[in-house]
Amino acid sequence: MAALCISFLFQLFFCLVFSLPTGRNSICGYKSCPATNPSMLNVHLVPHTHDDVGWLKTVDQYFYGDRNNIQHAGVQYILDSVIDQLQKDPARRFIYVETAFFYRWWKQQSQSTQRIVTQLVNEGRLEFINGGWCMSDEATTHYSAVIDQMTLGLRFLNDTFGECGRPRVAWHIDPFGHAREHASIFAQMGYDGFFFGRLDYQDKARRMKTKEMEMLWRASESLTPPVADLFTGVLPNGYNPPEGFCWDQSCDDAPIRDDPDLEDYNVDEIVQLFVNTSYKQAAFYKTNHIIMTMGSDFQYENANLWYKNMDKLIKYVNALQAKGSKVNVLYSTPSCYLQELNLANFTWPLKTDDFFPYADAAHDFWTGYFTSRPALKLYERLSNSRLQTCNQLEVLGGSKSTSGPFGEGDSDTMKRAMGVAQHHDAVSGTEKQHVAYDYARRLATGWAHCEILVRNSLAVLSGSEAPRVFCENLNISVCPLTESSHKFSMNVYNPLGRTVSWPVRLPVNGSAYNVTDSTGKTVESQVVPLSKSTKEVRRNRGYAKGELVFQVEAPPLGYSTYIISMHKDEPQASSAKPTATRSIQNKFLKVTFDDTTGLLSSLTNLETNQTIRLTQNFYWYNASVGNTESPQTSGAYIFRPNSSDPLVINKTAEIQIVTLSNTVQEVTQWFSPWVSQVVRLYEGRKELELEWTVGPVPVADGLGKEVITRLETDIKSSDYFYTDSNGREVLERRKDYRPTWDLKQTEPVAGNYYPINSRAYIKASDDKHQLTVVTDRSQGASSLYNGSLEIMLHRRLLHDDFRGVGEPLSEPGEFSDGLVVRGHLLLTLTPPDTAADVHRPLAQGMVLQPLLSFQDGTPSANTKLQFSGLQADLPPAVHLLTLSQWDKDLVLVRLEHQYEAKESKTYSQPVTVNLQKLFSTLKVLGASEMSLGANQWKEDMNRLQWNPEKTSKPLPLSAKDPSPGEVTLNPMEIRTFLLRVQQL
């Protein structure tokens, strides 16, 4: 951020004033837009490049232009060439999007080049659009990570260019479908409009006929309009130039040959083609302004080719105006085009759903990537949790957290790695294999930097500088310290703003242990045997004989310490043995299994006296290899099974282990050598846990496989089901239906798949039962039959799907025999009107999991065994979304209301938080509210206003802050503050 001038008045809330590094004569933004002709068709030429932050090549390879045998692309040369060409004519324009690349390029430039670039930005000739660290995927990203990556990019632009670096328009030209929550985020960040390139082919055809290619997107049913309203436009040619007008060195279109003495003079031909193209495009839009994207993937490496021909195009097309032509061509930007649409003062159609699923042809649904690379999707989600912990502990630990007893640590490396991971060819799973490895490596490097910071901070807070280790492989029961030590301590850090209880499983070799909490109280624990799948997955990396299971509790934004010691005397054998039981239960839930099949047969909520029939099994869809009707195959992007009926992996499940104890009850099911599951009920928990293990998926039969689990119930769901949007608001889905147009369903399975980021559910039409599934990563889901819910877990395919990645999605895994994936689904059964009270905190707990760290031996007497960074738990409806160090004495805080309007009788109400009574170790000296992207003061936000078509739906109302220092949050509202703090 630019320099800040801060004044305080009796420690009340203050106003922070920007000191922007722009010249007095800056004419950026809408003021820099070129003149148009109101009596003509104005064609806005937008020179641009689309630079994937990794796809076929890694981020580094794309930047430097390395490995051009894969794809010719070098971002540094693009920016070099564009800056050179912009200086040659003040009329020329260029937009740039991916801040991750620009940040790197900018650091390498001389001061003189930086001054030139700053002048171009100040004059509106170089304009930043979108502005995030990347152009994020919209199906598989979590809203918290999207906000973070946008903030990272926007802050760099603001620090570097001030107000002239602030993007006005969101620009998602390549993502494969568009989420309503993304639109809501962009609106709350202060964007005036949003343009994208990909739209379902049926939806696009209808919109072209009705001139509804541009609309107002009402992106929240909870926030009062126009807070989440966003003008949205569909670009006419994806993000490519019109046919015949690509003048990049990678293109074959003819240049404009304007020497009349030459035999192949073609000005008249090119001009006429352009005029015809312009009128054809204008027929699908409402105003006398149209936009043409002049560029594509990694273009403008030789910008002279583009600008020389566009200069001529503008000259010769506009010259025809003297002969009566009504076409006016100009260099422009998306924001200048948007301004003209706004000035037209039209009424625009209203959009309230989303743009999923996306298909570009009858049998080509881009719904496979919802699940592609499931291990990377989980790693990204866990990395997000670790980044939030890292950010929080940097604040709570003070200056010694980044420079302390364990060395120099930082959160910035992890922020940049997570920013790259949100890219629409990263967490989406649609990159080449070596690029996927690079994304994972970056996340690992980021965590290595954060690890040092976390060690330093916990040393400051606890007073213990004893070595601390993190066990990265607990999911496969590997942790050298817990396996070998007879006595050790475990620190449980909780990144949530409320006290959490969490089941912990540690690999051990003893048969019984004594566990005590921070107060010295004994915690009930149990050693349970390892499942067969765990033993096979770890492949001699660990030697634990069992897992020590117990419940931990940690205070909000703080930690608790547990001391674990092995019993010297071997106790009697535990009850963790195979038994013949066919049901397990705790005080809240009861689960039964079928005596014949070994499958789940029912689920009962003992609190509400609800029982449903529940069966669950694993299946795989045969990945299509194409046919005479369509050659389309399943691949990284596309899901196209060759049959609507999946193949069952096994009609029965062998029950191998039943563990009955006071801490956990679990049943291990074995379906095949490559599919198994543990069904668990922990004591005191209201959810049923399904821990599934899938892989290596066999392909020796020559068949690619797309593996699902299907839950079947007697809930009468009437073809309706519900999925979350980027982990926040929930959208209603209906089989074979789209709210926006009359769907002609051509793929009965793939055409009904939707992305889920944290949950999906079905509920009875009579409002008696709701079955909710909370996931640990982004996946694809559907409900193809009444009362059913299926989730795709894993994909291993043998063919490319012809969407550019150029290789089959067949991950080799650690041992080159196929990837093994393990994950968790959490099931709840509740009445619909109280379901959110359970699944909202459950999903937040899955996203922000406690961080476990270990120290050998016993803590010293002066070690502080418990700590909380908050004075008290936040109200149940409030989530602390962000706590991050902004500057020396400045902290960025985001508070959100995590319930939708009318979702909960108890919690869908305004709730107030006192910022000055929030933290236990920080004194809040003042605060100023910002936009969601933290690059504008809230009071300075002044978005363009639009006229929507009328709607009969009642609009939600907003409660106000009762007094200075008190912040009121309305349902689904996120509020962002920059706090001036002092460590206590």
XYZ file of N, CA and C in Angstrom, residues 80 107 262 321 329 341 468 625 860:
27
model
N 8.533 -6.546 -22.317
C 9.567 -5.695 -22.927
C 9.048 -5.065 -24.210
N 10.523 -6.125 -10.948
C 11.696 -6.152 -10.070
C 13.000 -6.155 -10.855
N 1.807 -2.194 -54.962
C 2.056 -3.629 -54.850
C 0.898 -4.416 -55.466
N -15.384 6.891 -43.020
C -16.448 7.734 -42.468
C -16.730 8.931 -43.373
N -13.513 2.975 -35.179
C -12.610 2.038 -34.503
C -11.637 2.821 -33.639
N -21.011 1.594 -21.863
C -22.242 0.850 -21.590
C -23.013 1.489 -20.444
N 11.089 -28.216 17.737
C 9.687 -28.534 17.458
C 9.594 -29.135 16.059
N -13.873 -43.372 -24.884
C -12.798 -43.221 -25.867
C -13.357 -42.651 -27.159
N 9.327 -27.783 30.004
C 9.924 -27.240 31.221
C 8.847 -26.576 32.068
